[in-house]
Short mmCIF file of C-alpha atoms and ligand atoms in Angstrom, two decimals:
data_model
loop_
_atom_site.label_atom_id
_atom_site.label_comp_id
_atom_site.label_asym_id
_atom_site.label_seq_id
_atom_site.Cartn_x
_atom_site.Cartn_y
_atom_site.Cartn_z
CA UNK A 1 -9.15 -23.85 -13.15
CA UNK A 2 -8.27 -23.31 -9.87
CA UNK A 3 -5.39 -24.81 -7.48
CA UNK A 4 -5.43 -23.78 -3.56
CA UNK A 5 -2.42 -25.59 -2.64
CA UNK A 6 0.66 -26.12 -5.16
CA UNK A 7 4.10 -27.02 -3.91
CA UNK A 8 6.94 -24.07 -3.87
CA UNK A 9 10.78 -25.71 -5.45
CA UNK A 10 12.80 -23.34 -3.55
CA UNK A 11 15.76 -22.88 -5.31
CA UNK A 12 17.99 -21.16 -2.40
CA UNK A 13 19.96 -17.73 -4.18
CA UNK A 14 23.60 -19.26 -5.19
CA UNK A 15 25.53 -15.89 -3.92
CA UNK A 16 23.61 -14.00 -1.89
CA UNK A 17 24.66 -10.79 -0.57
CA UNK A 18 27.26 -11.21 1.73
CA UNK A 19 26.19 -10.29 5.59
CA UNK A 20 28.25 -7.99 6.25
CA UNK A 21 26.91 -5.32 2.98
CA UNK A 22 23.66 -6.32 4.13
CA UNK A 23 24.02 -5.14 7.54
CA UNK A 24 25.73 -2.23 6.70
CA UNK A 25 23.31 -1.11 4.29
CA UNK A 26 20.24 -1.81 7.28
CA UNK A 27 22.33 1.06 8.81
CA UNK A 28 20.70 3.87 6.79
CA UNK A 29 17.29 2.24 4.92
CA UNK A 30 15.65 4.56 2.88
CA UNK A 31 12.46 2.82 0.55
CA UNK A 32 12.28 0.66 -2.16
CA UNK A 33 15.72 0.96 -2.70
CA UNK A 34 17.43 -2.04 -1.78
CA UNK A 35 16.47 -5.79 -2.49
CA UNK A 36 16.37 -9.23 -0.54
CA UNK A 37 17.94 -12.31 -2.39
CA UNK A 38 14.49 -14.19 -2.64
CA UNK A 39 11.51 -13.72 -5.23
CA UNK A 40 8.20 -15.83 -5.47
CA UNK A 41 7.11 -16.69 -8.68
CA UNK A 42 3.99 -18.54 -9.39
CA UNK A 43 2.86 -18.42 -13.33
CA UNK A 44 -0.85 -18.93 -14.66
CA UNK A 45 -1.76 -19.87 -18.42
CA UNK A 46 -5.49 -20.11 -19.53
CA UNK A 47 -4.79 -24.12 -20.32
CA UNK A 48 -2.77 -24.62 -16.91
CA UNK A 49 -3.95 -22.86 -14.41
CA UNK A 50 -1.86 -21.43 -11.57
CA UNK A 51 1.31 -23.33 -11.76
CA UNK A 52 5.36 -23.61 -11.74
CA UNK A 53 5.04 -21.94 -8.02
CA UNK A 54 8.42 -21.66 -7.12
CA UNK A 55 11.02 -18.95 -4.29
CA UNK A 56 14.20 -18.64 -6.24
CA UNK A 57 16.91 -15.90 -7.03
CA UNK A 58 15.98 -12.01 -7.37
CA UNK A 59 16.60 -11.96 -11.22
CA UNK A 60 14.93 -10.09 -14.23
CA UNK A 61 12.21 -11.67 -16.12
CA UNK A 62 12.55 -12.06 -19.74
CA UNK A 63 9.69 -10.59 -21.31
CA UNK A 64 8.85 -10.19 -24.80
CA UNK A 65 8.65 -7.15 -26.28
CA UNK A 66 4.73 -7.79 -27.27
CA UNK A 67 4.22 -8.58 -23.38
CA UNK A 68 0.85 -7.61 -22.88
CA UNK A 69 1.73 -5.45 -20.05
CA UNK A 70 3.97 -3.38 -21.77
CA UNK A 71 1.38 -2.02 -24.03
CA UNK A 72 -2.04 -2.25 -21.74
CA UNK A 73 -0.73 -2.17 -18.32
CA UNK A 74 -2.44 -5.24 -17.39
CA UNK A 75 -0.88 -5.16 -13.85
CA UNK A 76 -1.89 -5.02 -10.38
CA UNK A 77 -0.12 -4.91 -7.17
CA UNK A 78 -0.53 -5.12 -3.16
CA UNK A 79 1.83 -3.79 -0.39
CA UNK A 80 2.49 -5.42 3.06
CA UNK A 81 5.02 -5.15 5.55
CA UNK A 82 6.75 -8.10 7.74
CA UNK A 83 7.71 -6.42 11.13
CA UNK A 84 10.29 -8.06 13.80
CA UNK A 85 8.07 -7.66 16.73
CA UNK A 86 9.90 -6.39 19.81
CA UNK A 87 9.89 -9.93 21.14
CA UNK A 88 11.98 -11.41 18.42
CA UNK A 89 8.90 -12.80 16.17
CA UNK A 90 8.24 -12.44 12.62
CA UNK A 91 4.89 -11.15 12.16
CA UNK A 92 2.27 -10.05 9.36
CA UNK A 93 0.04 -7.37 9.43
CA UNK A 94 -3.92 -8.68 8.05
CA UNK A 95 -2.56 -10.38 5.24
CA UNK A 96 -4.88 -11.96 4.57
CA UNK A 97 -6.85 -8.72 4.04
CA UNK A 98 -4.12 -8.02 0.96
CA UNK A 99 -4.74 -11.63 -0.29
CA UNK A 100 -8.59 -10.86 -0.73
CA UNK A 101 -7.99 -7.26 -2.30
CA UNK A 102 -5.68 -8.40 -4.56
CA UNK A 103 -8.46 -10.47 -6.09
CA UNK A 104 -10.94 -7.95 -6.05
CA UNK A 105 -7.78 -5.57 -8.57
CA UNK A 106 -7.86 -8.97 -10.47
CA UNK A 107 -11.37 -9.08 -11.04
CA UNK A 108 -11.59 -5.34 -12.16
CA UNK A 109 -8.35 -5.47 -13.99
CA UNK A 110 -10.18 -9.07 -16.08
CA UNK A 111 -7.19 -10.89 -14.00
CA UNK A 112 -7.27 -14.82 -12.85
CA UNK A 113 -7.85 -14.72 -8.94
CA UNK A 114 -5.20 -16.33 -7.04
CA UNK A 115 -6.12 -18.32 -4.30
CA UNK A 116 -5.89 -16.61 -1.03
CA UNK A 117 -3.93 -19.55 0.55
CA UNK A 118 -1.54 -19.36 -2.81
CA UNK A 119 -1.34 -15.89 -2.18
CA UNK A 120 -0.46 -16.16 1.68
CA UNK A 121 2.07 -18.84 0.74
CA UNK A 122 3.89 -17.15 -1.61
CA UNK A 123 3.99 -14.04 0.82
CA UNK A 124 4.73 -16.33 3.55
CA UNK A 125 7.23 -18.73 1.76
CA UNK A 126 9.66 -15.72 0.65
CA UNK A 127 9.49 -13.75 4.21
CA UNK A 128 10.94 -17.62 5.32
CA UNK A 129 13.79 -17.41 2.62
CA UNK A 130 14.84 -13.58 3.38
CA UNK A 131 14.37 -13.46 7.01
CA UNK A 132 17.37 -12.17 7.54
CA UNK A 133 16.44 -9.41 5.24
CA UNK A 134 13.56 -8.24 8.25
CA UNK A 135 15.14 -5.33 9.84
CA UNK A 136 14.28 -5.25 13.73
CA UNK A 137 15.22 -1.38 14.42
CA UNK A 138 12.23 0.69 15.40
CA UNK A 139 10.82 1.96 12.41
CA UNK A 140 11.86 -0.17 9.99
CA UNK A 141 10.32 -3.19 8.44
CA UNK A 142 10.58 -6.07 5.44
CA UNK A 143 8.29 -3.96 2.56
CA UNK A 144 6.55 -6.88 0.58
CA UNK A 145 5.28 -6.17 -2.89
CA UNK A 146 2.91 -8.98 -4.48
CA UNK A 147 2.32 -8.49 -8.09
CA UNK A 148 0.78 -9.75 -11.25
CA UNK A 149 1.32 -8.86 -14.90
CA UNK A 150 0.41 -9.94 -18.12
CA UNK A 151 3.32 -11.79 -19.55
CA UNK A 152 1.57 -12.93 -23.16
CA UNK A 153 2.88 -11.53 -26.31
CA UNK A 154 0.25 -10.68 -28.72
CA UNK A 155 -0.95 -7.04 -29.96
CA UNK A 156 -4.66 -6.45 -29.79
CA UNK A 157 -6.91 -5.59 -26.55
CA UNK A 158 -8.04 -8.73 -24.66
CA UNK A 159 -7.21 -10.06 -21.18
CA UNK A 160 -4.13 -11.73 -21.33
CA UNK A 161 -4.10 -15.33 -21.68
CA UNK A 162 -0.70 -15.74 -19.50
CA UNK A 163 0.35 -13.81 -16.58
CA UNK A 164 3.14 -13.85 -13.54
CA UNK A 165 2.44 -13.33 -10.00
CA UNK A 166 5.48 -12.52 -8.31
CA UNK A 167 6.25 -11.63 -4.84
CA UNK A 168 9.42 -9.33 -4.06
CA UNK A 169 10.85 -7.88 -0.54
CA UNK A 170 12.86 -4.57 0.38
CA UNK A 171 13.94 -3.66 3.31
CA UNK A 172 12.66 -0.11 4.82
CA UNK A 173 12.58 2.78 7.08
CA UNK A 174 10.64 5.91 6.91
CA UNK A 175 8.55 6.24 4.11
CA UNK A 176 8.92 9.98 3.99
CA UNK A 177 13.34 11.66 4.42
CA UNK A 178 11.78 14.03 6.83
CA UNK A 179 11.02 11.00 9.09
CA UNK A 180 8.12 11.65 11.38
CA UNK A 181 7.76 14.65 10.52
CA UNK A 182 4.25 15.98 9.15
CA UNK A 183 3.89 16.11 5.36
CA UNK A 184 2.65 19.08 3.29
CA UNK A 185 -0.02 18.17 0.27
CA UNK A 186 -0.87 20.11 -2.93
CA UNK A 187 -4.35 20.18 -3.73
CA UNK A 188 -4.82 19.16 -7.45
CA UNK A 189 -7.52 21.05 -8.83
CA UNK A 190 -6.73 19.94 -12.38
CA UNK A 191 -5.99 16.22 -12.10
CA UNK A 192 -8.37 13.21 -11.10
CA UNK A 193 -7.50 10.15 -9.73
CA UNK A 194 -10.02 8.26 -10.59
CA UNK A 195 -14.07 8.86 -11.19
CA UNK A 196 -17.16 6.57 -10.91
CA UNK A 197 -16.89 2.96 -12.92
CA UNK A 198 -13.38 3.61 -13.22
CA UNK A 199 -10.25 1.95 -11.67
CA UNK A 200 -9.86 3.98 -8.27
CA UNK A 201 -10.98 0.93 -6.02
CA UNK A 202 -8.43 -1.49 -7.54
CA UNK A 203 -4.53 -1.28 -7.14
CA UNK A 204 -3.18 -1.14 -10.30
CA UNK A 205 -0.03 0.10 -11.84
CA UNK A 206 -2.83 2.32 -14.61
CA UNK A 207 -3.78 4.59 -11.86
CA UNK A 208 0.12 5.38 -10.49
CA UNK A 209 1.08 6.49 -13.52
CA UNK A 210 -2.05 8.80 -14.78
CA UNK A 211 -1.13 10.33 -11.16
CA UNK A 212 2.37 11.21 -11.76
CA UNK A 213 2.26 14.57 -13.57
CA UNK A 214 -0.10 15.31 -10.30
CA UNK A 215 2.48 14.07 -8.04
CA UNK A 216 5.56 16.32 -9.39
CA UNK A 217 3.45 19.45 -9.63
CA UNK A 218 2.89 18.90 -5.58
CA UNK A 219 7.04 18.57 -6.23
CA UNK A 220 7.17 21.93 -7.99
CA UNK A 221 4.46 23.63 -5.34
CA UNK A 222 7.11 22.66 -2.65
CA UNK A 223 4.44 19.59 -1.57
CA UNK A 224 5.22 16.39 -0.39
CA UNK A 225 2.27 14.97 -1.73
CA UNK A 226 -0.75 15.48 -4.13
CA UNK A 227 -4.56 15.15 -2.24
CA UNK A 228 -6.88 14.08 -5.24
CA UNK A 229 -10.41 15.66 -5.41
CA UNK A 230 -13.67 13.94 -7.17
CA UNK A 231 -13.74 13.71 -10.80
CA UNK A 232 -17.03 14.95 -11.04
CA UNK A 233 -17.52 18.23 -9.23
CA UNK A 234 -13.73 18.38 -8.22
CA UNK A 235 -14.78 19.62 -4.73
CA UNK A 236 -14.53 16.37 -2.64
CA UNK A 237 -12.03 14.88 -0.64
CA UNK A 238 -10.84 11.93 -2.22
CA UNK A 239 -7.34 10.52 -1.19
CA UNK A 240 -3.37 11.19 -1.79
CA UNK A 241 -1.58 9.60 -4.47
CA UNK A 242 -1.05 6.46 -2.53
CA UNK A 243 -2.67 6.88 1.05
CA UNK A 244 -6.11 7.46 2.34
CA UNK A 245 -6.96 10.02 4.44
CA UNK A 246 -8.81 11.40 7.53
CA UNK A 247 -9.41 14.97 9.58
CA UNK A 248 -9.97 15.26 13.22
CA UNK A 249 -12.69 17.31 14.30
CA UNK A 250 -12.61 19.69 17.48
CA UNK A 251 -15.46 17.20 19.03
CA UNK A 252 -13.66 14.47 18.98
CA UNK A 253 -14.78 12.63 16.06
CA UNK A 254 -12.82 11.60 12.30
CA UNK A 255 -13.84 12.01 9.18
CA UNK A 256 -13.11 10.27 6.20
CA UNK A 257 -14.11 10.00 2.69
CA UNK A 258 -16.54 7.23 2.00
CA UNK A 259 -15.43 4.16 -0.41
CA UNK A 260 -17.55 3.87 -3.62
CA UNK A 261 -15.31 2.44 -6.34
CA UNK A 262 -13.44 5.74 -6.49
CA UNK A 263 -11.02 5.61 -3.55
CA UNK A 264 -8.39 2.51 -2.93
CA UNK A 265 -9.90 0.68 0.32
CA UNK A 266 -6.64 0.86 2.58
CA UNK A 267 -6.23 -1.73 5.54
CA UNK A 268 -4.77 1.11 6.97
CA UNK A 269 -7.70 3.18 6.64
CA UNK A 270 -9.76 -0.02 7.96
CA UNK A 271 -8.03 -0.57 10.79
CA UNK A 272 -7.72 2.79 12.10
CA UNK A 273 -11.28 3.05 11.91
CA UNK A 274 -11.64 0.26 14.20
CA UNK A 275 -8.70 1.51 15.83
CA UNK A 276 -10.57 4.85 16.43
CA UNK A 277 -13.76 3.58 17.84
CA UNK A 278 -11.93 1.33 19.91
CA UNK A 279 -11.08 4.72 21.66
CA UNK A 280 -13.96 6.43 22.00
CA UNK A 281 -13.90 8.15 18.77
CA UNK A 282 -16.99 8.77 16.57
CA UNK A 283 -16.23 7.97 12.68
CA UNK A 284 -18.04 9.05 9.73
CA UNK A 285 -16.96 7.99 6.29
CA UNK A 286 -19.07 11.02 4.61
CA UNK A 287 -17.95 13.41 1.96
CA UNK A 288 -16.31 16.53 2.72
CA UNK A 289 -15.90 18.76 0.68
CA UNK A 290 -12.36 20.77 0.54
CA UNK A 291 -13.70 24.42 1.18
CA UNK A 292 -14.84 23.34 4.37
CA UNK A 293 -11.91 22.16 5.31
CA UNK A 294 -10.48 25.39 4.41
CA UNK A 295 -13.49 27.20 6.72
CA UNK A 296 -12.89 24.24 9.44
CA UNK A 297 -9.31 24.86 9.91
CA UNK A 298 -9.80 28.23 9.79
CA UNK A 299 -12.94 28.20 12.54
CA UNK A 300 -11.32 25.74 14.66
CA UNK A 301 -13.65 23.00 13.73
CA UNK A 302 -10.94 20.73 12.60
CA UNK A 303 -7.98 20.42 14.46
CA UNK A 304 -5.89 17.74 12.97
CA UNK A 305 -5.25 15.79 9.31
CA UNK A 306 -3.44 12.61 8.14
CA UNK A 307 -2.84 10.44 5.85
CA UNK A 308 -2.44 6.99 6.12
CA UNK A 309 -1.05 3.92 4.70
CA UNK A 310 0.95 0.95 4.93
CA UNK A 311 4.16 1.89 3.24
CA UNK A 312 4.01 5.54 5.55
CA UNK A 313 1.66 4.45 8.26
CA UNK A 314 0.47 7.57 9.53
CA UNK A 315 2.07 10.35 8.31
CA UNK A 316 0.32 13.98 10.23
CA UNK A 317 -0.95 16.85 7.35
CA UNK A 318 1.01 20.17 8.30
CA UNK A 319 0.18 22.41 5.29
CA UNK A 320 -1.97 22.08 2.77
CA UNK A 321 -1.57 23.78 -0.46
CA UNK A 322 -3.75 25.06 -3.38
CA UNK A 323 -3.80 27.40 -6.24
CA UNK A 324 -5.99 30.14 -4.07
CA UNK A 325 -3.18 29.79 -1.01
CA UNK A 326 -2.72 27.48 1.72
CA UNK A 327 -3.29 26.89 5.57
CA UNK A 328 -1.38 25.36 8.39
CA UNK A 329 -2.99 22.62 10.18
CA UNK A 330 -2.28 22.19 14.25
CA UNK A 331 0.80 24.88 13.78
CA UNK A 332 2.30 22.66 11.40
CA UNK A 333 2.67 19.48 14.07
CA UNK A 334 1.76 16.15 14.36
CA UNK A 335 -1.75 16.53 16.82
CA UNK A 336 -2.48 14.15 19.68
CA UNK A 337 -5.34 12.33 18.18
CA UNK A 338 -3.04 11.35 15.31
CA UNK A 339 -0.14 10.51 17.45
CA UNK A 340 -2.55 8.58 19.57
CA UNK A 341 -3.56 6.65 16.51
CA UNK A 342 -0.18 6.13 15.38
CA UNK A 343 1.32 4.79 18.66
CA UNK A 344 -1.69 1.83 18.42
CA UNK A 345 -1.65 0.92 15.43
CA UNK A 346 2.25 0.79 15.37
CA UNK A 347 2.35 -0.88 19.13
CA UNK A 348 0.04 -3.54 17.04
CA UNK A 349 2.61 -3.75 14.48
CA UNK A 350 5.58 -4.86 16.75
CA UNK A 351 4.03 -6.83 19.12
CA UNK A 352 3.89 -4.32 21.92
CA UNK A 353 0.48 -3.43 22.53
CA UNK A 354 -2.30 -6.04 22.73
CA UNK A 355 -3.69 -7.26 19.73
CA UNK A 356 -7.27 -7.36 20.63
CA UNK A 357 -8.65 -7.89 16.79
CA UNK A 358 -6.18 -10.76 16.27
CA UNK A 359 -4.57 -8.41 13.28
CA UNK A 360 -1.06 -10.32 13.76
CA UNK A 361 -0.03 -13.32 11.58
CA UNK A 362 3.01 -14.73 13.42
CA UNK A 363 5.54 -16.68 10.89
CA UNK A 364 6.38 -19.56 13.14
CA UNK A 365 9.87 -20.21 13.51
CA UNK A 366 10.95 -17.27 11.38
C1 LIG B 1 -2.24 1.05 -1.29
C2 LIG B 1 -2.99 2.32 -1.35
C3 LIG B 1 -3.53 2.93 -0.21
C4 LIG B 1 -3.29 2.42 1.19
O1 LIG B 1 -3.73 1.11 1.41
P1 LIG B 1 -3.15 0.28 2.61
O2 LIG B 1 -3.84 -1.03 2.49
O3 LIG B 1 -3.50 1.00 3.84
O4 LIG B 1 -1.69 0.19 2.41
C5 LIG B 1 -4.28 4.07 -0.36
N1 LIG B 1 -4.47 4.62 -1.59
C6 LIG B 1 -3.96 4.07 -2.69
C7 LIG B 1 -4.21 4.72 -4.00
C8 LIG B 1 -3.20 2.91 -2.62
O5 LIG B 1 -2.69 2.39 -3.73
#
């Protein structure tokens, strides 16, 4: 049972927060932190179908203690940003890229696909009902979370028969405190992230948390980040925690690990590929393994590192860390292939460098 179109009841939020807290809380936006008024909701049952698609009031769910999700972490989630383009426009990055992924979570998670148009006009139907809540300084953006959970009670391992899709918005600057500056990352040499028939393609809750305890011994190694390695021979390149990732060779070309069901496919990643050979970059998604990046930093081979993503964009690799030491990458500074990249794909972003792959959705009288 499937519905593309279904009408939204928008049920404007009865005291929203007054402009002037909202305002001065734009004044120092850290992420995921603070909330716009709106939510999209859109519920599916097994008899019904997608249904009851409504934007209403940011408010809890009830959920019953047997909630599927609560016990089997049926979940799945994307991440997208609405930018205020330096023009005054509301814009989306490739949603429509997020709308698509989603489904392929849902379909590995045993999920009911939402209908990309559903999905796009949930997305697009709260941005209309918090735009206000898009920040326009440089930097900043509306952080949009789509998600889906199953929301039946029972006890016993099935798919879930009922489940919420809901769409929230926050308001955010740098991803990272230290701003722009480049981010150090703790090689985990213990932990996986995810290994072959697993879960590592899809973006689900599951995989965040079984990467937590990898993500606060970075914390205790002084790290910013954790950099995952294969599950099998724990020697290749995989990706961070939550962000894909790349090197920049002295010859002028990138490299970055290859999808195959164990790495999250970014749009990110995606577009600064195309990004990349736009420029006259060569790209090769090939394995690499991480002692040769230790030997190519150390030879000169590779000159730069980054990870990317949409919550942090681009975010330059200073120092990586592992049990046997660490090295400094590009003296510990953002290198100009990566700034390069950066400025592009962010110009994109806010409307102020031509959009030549037609990436922008603009939100029409937003
Ligand atoms: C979301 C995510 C990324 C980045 O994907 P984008 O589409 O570029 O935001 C990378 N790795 C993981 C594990 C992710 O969850």
């Amino acid at each position: 049972m499937q519905q593309d179109a279904l009408t939204f009841a928008i049920r404007p939020n009865a005291s929203p927060m007054p402009e002037a807290d909202r305002l001065k809380a734009f004044e120092n936006l850290g992420f995921g932190t603070l909330f716009s008024d709106h939510m999209a909701v859109i519920r599916w049952s097994a008899d019904k179908g997608w249904h009851s698609a409504e934007v209403t009031a940011r408010a809890p769910f009830p959920l019953d203690p047997a909630a599927a999700v609560l016990h089997y972490a049926q979940e799945i989630f994307e991440g997208m940003k609405a930018y205020r383009a330096a023009d005054g426009r509301a814009v989306l990055f490739r949603p429509e890229e997020n709308a698509r992924r989603f489904n392929e979570s849902a379909r590995r998670m045993a999920m009911p696909e939402l209908p990309e148009a559903l999905f796009l006009e949930a997305v697009e139907q709260l941005v209309r009902a918090d735009a206000k809540w898009i920040p326009a300084a440089e930097g900043s953006s509306l952080y949009l979370r789509p998600f889906m959970f199953a929301s039946e009670a029972f006890l016993g391992v099935r798919p879930s028969k009922e489940y919420i899709f809901c769409v929230i918005a926050s308001p955010v600057g740098p991803y990272f405190k230290g701003g722009a500056k480049p981010v150090s990352i703790w090689v985990s040499e213990h932990y996986t992230r995810a290994a072959a028939g697993g879960t590592g393609a899809a973006k689900c809750g599951g995989n965040y948390a079984g990467s937590l305890v990898a993500q606060a011994a970075a914390y205790e190694h002084g790290c910013d980040q954790v950099v995952f390695l294969d599950a099998a021979e724990h020697r290749w390149l995989e990706e961070l925690g939550g962000m894909n990732v790349f090197i920049v060779m002295a010859d002028g070309s990138l490299v970055t690990p290859p999808l195959g069901g164990t790495i999250l496919p970014g749009i990110t990643r995606k577009s600064l590929i195309a990004l990349a050979k736009d420029l006259g970059y060569t790209v090769r998604e090939e394995r690499y393994a991480f002692e040769d990046w230790k030997a190519d930093v150390a030879s000169g081979k590779a000159k730069e590192a980054f990870a990317c993503g949409t919550a942090a964009v681009v975010a330059a690799i200073g120092k990586v860390k592992s049990p046997d030491g660490e090295f400094v990458i590009n003296a510990g500074e953002t290198g100009p292939v990566t700034a390069k990249l950066r400025d592009t794909l962010v110009g994109i972003q806010r409307g102020q460098t031509n959009d030549a792959h037609g990436w922008l959705k603009v939100l029409e009288g937003v």
